[in-house]
XYZ file of C-alpha atoms in Angstrom:
487
model
C 70.243 65.657 183.030
C 68.096 65.770 179.731
C 68.496 66.772 176.199
C 66.300 69.858 175.428
C 65.192 68.425 172.293
C 63.912 65.328 173.872
C 61.530 67.174 175.968
C 60.210 69.244 173.079
C 58.528 66.329 171.181
C 55.004 66.908 170.142
C 55.372 70.664 170.907
C 54.042 73.040 168.098
C 57.298 75.276 167.680
C 56.911 78.353 165.776
C 60.574 79.551 165.880
C 64.082 78.722 167.766
C 67.020 81.009 168.524
C 69.903 79.083 169.910
C 70.551 75.304 170.242
C 68.161 72.427 171.287
C 70.826 70.140 171.752
C 71.985 71.436 175.373
C 71.518 69.447 178.437
C 68.974 71.026 180.824
C 68.157 70.491 184.452
C 64.530 70.747 185.144
C 61.532 72.710 183.514
C 59.251 75.095 185.723
C 56.848 78.172 184.979
C 57.506 79.663 188.476
C 60.622 81.986 188.080
C 61.102 82.082 191.934
C 62.001 78.307 191.621
C 64.504 78.437 188.612
C 68.277 77.190 189.257
C 71.070 76.734 187.079
C 70.575 75.331 183.656
C 66.906 74.936 183.848
C 63.981 75.799 181.111
C 61.676 78.545 182.229
C 58.074 78.495 180.477
C 56.546 81.775 180.481
C 52.574 81.268 181.391
C 50.130 83.573 180.854
C 47.897 83.631 183.967
C 44.939 85.659 185.359
C 46.629 87.687 187.973
C 50.329 87.647 186.144
C 52.162 87.031 182.988
C 55.186 84.912 183.106
C 56.475 86.742 180.174
C 57.222 89.651 182.340
C 59.805 87.307 184.526
C 61.829 85.941 181.590
C 64.675 88.415 182.751
C 64.454 87.189 186.495
C 64.236 83.281 185.430
C 67.564 84.188 183.224
C 69.360 85.813 186.230
C 68.549 83.010 188.233
C 70.072 80.351 186.048
C 67.715 79.539 183.151
C 69.472 78.816 179.872
C 66.047 78.121 177.727
C 62.971 80.001 177.502
C 59.919 78.972 176.309
C 57.301 81.737 175.320
C 54.471 82.556 173.038
C 55.883 85.988 172.360
C 59.724 86.697 171.894
C 61.303 89.561 174.271
C 62.412 92.426 172.774
C 65.946 91.736 174.383
C 67.674 88.308 173.140
C 70.314 87.412 175.461
C 73.369 85.695 174.201
C 73.727 81.912 174.991
C 70.268 81.823 175.838
C 68.030 79.443 173.750
C 64.585 81.080 173.290
C 61.608 78.687 171.764
C 58.828 80.460 170.640
C 55.450 78.450 170.488
C 51.838 78.737 169.622
C 50.795 78.110 173.412
C 52.897 77.932 176.260
C 50.262 76.332 178.271
C 50.057 73.381 175.865
C 53.779 73.237 175.607
C 54.016 72.883 179.202
C 51.860 69.682 179.383
C 53.958 68.012 176.373
C 56.994 69.148 178.201
C 56.261 68.035 181.710
C 54.925 64.410 180.132
C 58.216 63.944 178.047
C 60.521 65.276 181.167
C 58.668 62.446 183.405
C 58.905 59.834 181.025
C 55.254 59.855 179.799
C 54.313 58.109 182.881
C 50.388 58.242 182.128
C 51.135 55.996 179.267
C 52.410 53.315 181.740
C 49.347 52.730 183.928
C 45.518 52.945 183.534
C 44.426 56.686 184.051
C 40.773 57.357 184.481
C 39.406 60.846 184.691
C 36.297 62.085 186.272
C 34.755 65.710 185.183
C 31.435 67.366 186.067
C 30.356 69.924 188.546
C 29.392 67.560 191.478
C 30.814 64.166 192.629
C 34.148 64.113 191.157
C 35.852 63.717 194.399
C 33.502 61.089 195.753
C 33.976 58.955 192.388
C 37.611 59.286 192.356
C 38.120 58.556 195.837
C 35.732 55.607 195.843
C 37.414 54.207 192.889
C 40.420 54.424 194.599
C 39.233 52.409 197.634
C 37.349 49.763 195.511
C 40.529 48.993 193.538
C 42.594 48.932 196.480
C 40.122 46.561 198.181
C 40.449 44.366 194.988
C 44.214 43.958 195.480
C 45.378 46.544 192.958
C 48.252 49.304 193.620
C 46.248 52.267 193.020
C 46.612 56.593 192.656
C 44.738 59.047 193.043
C 44.841 62.918 192.211
C 41.704 64.342 193.828
C 40.695 67.890 195.385
C 41.018 66.113 199.021
C 44.604 64.607 198.618
C 47.033 62.707 196.274
C 47.627 58.956 196.896
C 50.648 56.894 195.582
C 49.340 53.989 196.749
C 49.740 53.959 200.888
C 51.509 57.400 200.803
C 49.188 60.551 201.024
C 50.455 64.160 199.770
C 48.645 67.311 200.451
C 46.285 68.587 197.392
C 46.375 72.212 196.392
C 43.935 72.100 193.246
C 41.462 70.032 191.999
C 43.715 69.139 188.894
C 47.264 70.166 189.645
C 49.524 71.961 186.995
C 50.837 69.605 184.419
C 54.653 69.472 186.333
C 52.957 68.170 189.334
C 50.640 65.794 187.729
C 53.269 64.048 185.808
C 55.771 64.260 188.781
C 53.070 62.054 190.947
C 52.416 59.836 188.082
C 56.023 58.800 187.622
C 56.339 58.211 191.508
C 52.870 55.975 190.996
C 54.742 54.167 188.298
C 58.021 53.619 190.589
C 55.694 52.224 192.916
C 54.145 49.968 191.085
C 50.912 51.324 190.635
C 48.629 49.971 188.143
C 45.562 52.522 188.112
C 45.028 56.162 188.611
C 42.037 57.993 189.183
C 41.926 61.670 188.743
C 39.376 64.581 188.855
C 39.542 66.520 186.137
C 38.216 70.228 186.313
C 36.983 72.937 183.886
C 39.810 75.132 184.826
C 42.420 72.138 184.485
C 41.098 71.456 180.673
C 40.818 74.970 179.757
C 44.410 75.502 180.865
C 45.746 72.615 179.112
C 46.787 71.195 182.318
C 45.563 67.167 180.836
C 46.550 68.035 177.398
C 49.330 65.179 177.091
C 47.904 62.788 179.250
C 46.842 59.104 178.096
C 43.803 58.440 179.531
C 41.888 54.861 179.311
C 38.507 56.314 180.495
C 36.529 59.344 181.103
C 33.477 59.760 183.320
C 30.801 62.588 182.948
C 28.813 63.294 186.426
C 26.381 66.393 185.670
C 26.616 69.818 184.774
C 25.282 72.930 186.736
C 25.953 76.315 188.042
C 29.493 77.027 189.070
C 32.535 78.696 187.927
C 30.758 81.388 185.936
C 33.174 83.675 187.430
C 35.990 82.014 185.193
C 34.120 80.673 182.324
C 32.030 83.776 180.722
C 28.954 81.769 179.604
C 27.536 78.347 180.647
C 28.000 77.294 177.112
C 31.540 77.685 177.313
C 31.892 75.869 180.644
C 29.975 72.999 179.441
C 32.046 72.911 175.984
C 34.953 72.938 177.816
C 34.256 69.714 179.713
C 33.114 68.118 176.476
C 36.633 69.020 175.106
C 37.739 66.425 177.514
C 35.612 63.647 176.028
C 36.444 64.841 172.613
C 40.215 64.238 173.185
C 39.793 60.495 174.273
C 40.992 58.073 172.044
C 39.160 55.289 170.637
C 41.059 52.655 172.779
C 39.300 54.544 176.095
C 36.110 54.556 177.378
C 33.180 57.278 177.857
C 30.690 56.650 180.518
C 28.317 59.750 180.929
C 25.050 60.267 183.229
C 22.250 60.506 180.580
C 19.839 61.744 183.349
C 21.536 65.040 183.185
C 20.556 66.943 179.890
C 24.345 67.420 178.832
C 25.088 63.945 179.357
C 24.312 62.995 175.467
C 26.413 66.055 174.552
C 29.372 64.604 176.143
C 29.401 61.687 174.060
C 28.818 63.393 170.577
C 32.150 63.572 169.167
C 34.230 61.336 171.273
C 36.022 58.500 169.376
C 36.036 56.681 172.603
C 33.639 53.694 173.601
C 30.374 54.844 174.741
C 28.677 53.898 177.926
C 25.822 55.514 179.959
C 24.231 55.547 183.320
C 21.032 56.346 184.843
C 18.336 55.864 187.433
C 15.605 57.562 185.172
C 16.273 56.231 181.905
C 17.517 53.041 180.012
C 21.022 53.154 179.979
C 24.095 50.548 179.910
C 24.294 50.757 183.939
C 20.972 51.464 185.388
C 19.760 51.371 189.247
C 16.642 51.596 191.317
C 16.541 52.797 194.866
C 14.748 50.455 197.230
C 15.359 51.833 200.347
C 16.961 55.230 201.484
C 18.076 55.572 205.096
C 20.895 57.526 207.018
C 22.806 54.514 207.273
C 22.955 53.893 203.350
C 21.253 52.774 200.369
C 19.745 49.528 199.275
C 20.125 49.472 195.496
C 19.021 47.265 192.530
C 21.881 47.566 189.986
C 21.501 45.873 186.782
C 19.244 43.462 188.300
C 21.031 42.867 191.295
C 20.427 44.059 194.803
C 23.630 45.609 196.879
C 23.464 47.737 200.096
C 25.744 50.517 200.293
C 26.705 52.863 203.149
C 26.387 55.928 201.262
C 23.422 57.965 201.450
C 21.035 60.114 198.899
C 20.219 59.940 195.271
C 23.251 61.661 194.330
C 25.261 58.879 195.752
C 22.993 56.474 193.817
C 24.378 58.249 190.595
C 27.908 57.967 191.978
C 27.686 54.485 192.595
C 26.767 53.869 189.122
C 29.452 55.631 187.999
C 31.947 53.689 190.045
C 30.191 50.258 188.960
C 30.460 51.185 185.226
C 33.901 52.021 185.602
C 34.836 48.984 187.282
C 33.324 46.626 184.769
C 35.116 48.675 181.916
C 38.348 48.171 183.807
C 37.925 44.574 183.861
C 36.520 43.384 187.247
C 33.891 40.683 187.700
C 30.212 42.374 188.054
C 29.630 40.464 191.248
C 33.158 41.399 192.597
C 32.587 44.964 191.756
C 28.822 44.626 193.892
C 30.573 42.978 196.666
C 33.531 46.020 196.990
C 30.822 48.538 196.384
C 28.972 47.484 199.778
C 32.291 47.854 201.334
C 32.957 51.459 200.343
C 33.245 54.269 203.204
C 31.982 57.619 202.407
C 34.695 60.599 201.639
C 35.773 63.058 204.126
C 33.557 66.056 203.927
C 30.667 64.526 201.914
C 27.574 64.026 203.675
C 29.649 62.945 206.776
C 27.307 62.684 209.870
C 27.715 62.403 213.711
C 25.279 61.643 216.030
C 25.650 63.364 219.335
C 24.970 62.033 222.664
C 21.808 64.112 222.758
C 20.631 62.447 219.447
C 21.161 65.747 217.456
C 22.591 64.883 213.644
C 24.914 67.130 212.234
C 25.823 66.524 208.633
C 28.754 68.240 207.075
C 28.909 68.418 203.059
C 31.189 70.305 200.748
C 28.083 71.349 198.862
C 28.872 74.888 197.298
C 27.022 74.954 194.256
C 23.122 75.451 193.974
C 22.509 71.715 192.745
C 24.997 70.274 195.405
C 23.124 71.993 197.896
C 19.647 71.157 196.754
C 20.655 67.557 196.310
C 21.722 67.417 199.882
C 18.895 68.890 201.523
C 16.462 66.974 199.201
C 18.297 63.855 200.649
C 17.816 65.110 204.181
C 14.060 65.808 203.337
C 13.744 62.093 202.257
C 15.188 60.381 205.435
C 13.838 62.737 208.031
C 10.413 62.352 209.836
C 9.337 65.791 209.363
C 9.065 65.845 213.492
C 12.313 67.268 213.891
C 13.806 70.836 212.474
C 16.440 71.183 209.858
C 18.738 73.846 210.743
C 21.267 74.762 207.819
C 24.293 76.573 208.181
C 25.758 77.894 204.870
C 28.005 80.648 203.174
C 29.255 81.311 199.879
C 33.108 81.792 198.671
C 34.495 85.153 198.044
C 36.121 86.226 194.795
C 34.034 83.267 192.842
C 30.969 83.218 190.959
C 28.667 85.643 192.375
C 25.529 84.755 190.436
C 24.981 81.516 192.466
C 24.718 83.363 195.824
C 21.196 84.548 196.153
C 20.134 81.111 194.580
C 22.029 79.224 197.173
C 20.105 81.311 200.031
C 16.810 80.781 198.277
C 17.228 76.912 198.211
C 18.343 76.784 201.790
C 15.475 78.641 202.951
C 12.937 76.678 200.842
C 14.156 73.210 202.000
C 15.080 74.200 205.778
C 13.251 75.072 208.924
C 15.768 77.579 209.693
C 18.865 78.946 207.950
C 22.313 80.511 209.503
C 23.802 82.608 206.792
C 27.433 82.742 207.445
C 31.032 83.111 205.977
C 32.492 80.450 204.001
C 36.078 81.338 202.512
C 35.605 85.225 201.999
C 39.187 85.525 200.725
C 39.489 88.954 199.821
C 35.879 90.077 199.663
C 33.833 91.646 202.522
C 31.681 88.838 204.113
C 28.925 91.378 204.658
C 28.672 92.077 201.205
C 28.565 88.370 200.416
C 25.861 87.678 202.866
C 23.789 90.833 201.473
C 24.031 89.348 197.975
C 22.916 85.806 199.353
C 20.006 87.538 201.023
C 18.439 88.904 197.997
C 17.670 85.286 197.139
C 15.209 84.889 200.200
C 11.955 84.985 199.538
C 9.852 87.392 201.671
C 7.600 84.533 203.466
C 10.901 83.037 204.301
C 12.541 85.953 205.916
C 11.536 84.570 209.205
C 13.626 81.742 208.875
C 16.753 83.258 208.819
C 19.757 84.565 210.822
C 23.088 86.252 209.700
C 25.844 85.308 211.821
C 29.103 86.324 210.098
C 31.673 84.373 212.111
C 31.352 80.701 211.265
C 31.860 78.972 214.475
C 29.439 81.215 216.265
C 26.791 80.355 213.532
C 27.823 76.754 214.134
C 27.521 77.235 217.878
C 24.043 78.918 217.293
C 22.934 76.343 215.378
C 23.983 73.638 217.831
C 22.395 76.036 220.639
C 18.797 76.074 218.605
C 18.941 72.129 217.909
C 17.162 69.735 220.289
C 16.970 66.112 220.690
C 16.248 64.341 216.836
C 16.759 67.790 214.899
C 19.191 67.654 211.991
C 22.042 70.396 211.360
C 23.675 70.851 208.087
C 26.471 72.466 207.676
C 27.351 73.313 204.194
C 30.216 74.663 201.759
C 33.659 73.754 203.306
C 33.429 69.937 203.677
C 36.826 68.500 203.731
C 38.530 71.821 204.002
C 40.594 72.404 207.212
C 41.009 75.815 206.763
C 39.067 79.268 206.442
C 40.829 81.746 204.058
C 40.122 85.327 205.348
C 42.422 88.317 203.462
C 44.361 85.959 201.659
C 45.547 84.170 204.762
C 44.263 80.552 205.788
C 43.289 79.840 209.259
C 42.845 76.451 210.794
C 38.891 75.680 210.603
C 37.254 72.450 210.378
C 33.577 72.133 210.348
C 33.245 68.583 211.729
C 35.803 69.339 214.312
C 34.199 72.460 215.195
C 30.503 70.920 215.516
C 31.505 68.030 217.586
C 33.303 70.472 220.018
C 30.566 72.682 220.371
C 27.939 69.678 220.910
C 29.988 68.314 223.549
C 30.551 71.653 225.163
C 26.683 72.246 225.398
C 26.276 68.708 226.871
C 23.830 67.750 223.638
């Protein structure tokens, strides 16, 4: 049991009704999980408002309510804490409740549109290989050293973050690498965390279903760097036009990385093959098993971070050469019939273009490139025609199909994608709504030496249709079909 006043440290309180000297069991923002002597924090979400569930939470045993608007009926024996913003209050209360674990390890946040998962996951790999006990909070999974947990969000809620950070501390973890999404920043999930470093990857078209303008999306990302302490480092990709913007107002020590311009950490691509990249990184050559220009940027971010966290530069390069690619990120197989199938998470225009241009760089042009691509339902609609335009411009054949349609009609999504196809590219496209059938058709069309790209879902092992998640794994599916076809 903890005392309420202790977990209210740093919370901006506007009024208190009742006592703050009472013992509490736990804190939660989900009224369904409330138990005796719990604290209920009323969060205003996009679909529901926690203030509507204050009564239910009290019925289930909540003795403390945190809200930004007091309810009309104040119940006797209940402590009501009115705060300026319940999301921010939740962040500080969660950190206090779990003993501020982010202050007891080296936490590095990775933000940007593309590359977050790869950079965070490979930093986790690298520091493990360097002999440290390491934590990871990513889209793909949560790792507490060797123990793996399922991830549900790119950036989890404040309670989940601090819960796992506390587990890391108890397990002796010294470093943790964390994806920081624009949703997570905007909803204050990272507000009370102590970061020793922040990495900016790039910024392109994404999440404009959530952020009303691209400027707001950029500024939310920037606010993460604005909040870094002067003891931290800020590492930014300055080949991206927003890279210098991220560093404008940060108090942190500023570092840059780039392929095209002068930077603290710079690289030149000497060779690019399907088996990897030969890079010249700050005057030292290194072979890495990752593919494509976008991964050269990721390698620079990882290298710069390793140096800033105290690793020797030559040791960091040696460890880089031993890293394995991340699940669903340019993950490929070559079938017995010599067909290359690539699965990638590319679900934004920029990411899709990067992957297709990488394939363009390493192919001989004597083979066909068949791209299978869709767009998620209930998400940013403006990118749909752009995705189809990019796919048809850079592929020999494109099969438009379902991604995660969620609660949208997949045919409507495909109609909106098709609007981006230029007239001279219409002959390149097929529409096959069923994703498995789309992948099967791509495999049937492919001949020896051809390349199949299956874009959009990457590491995901499900397809969400009408709110229900069904098992679906792109890599598993394409392997199975190629074997069945004897290719």
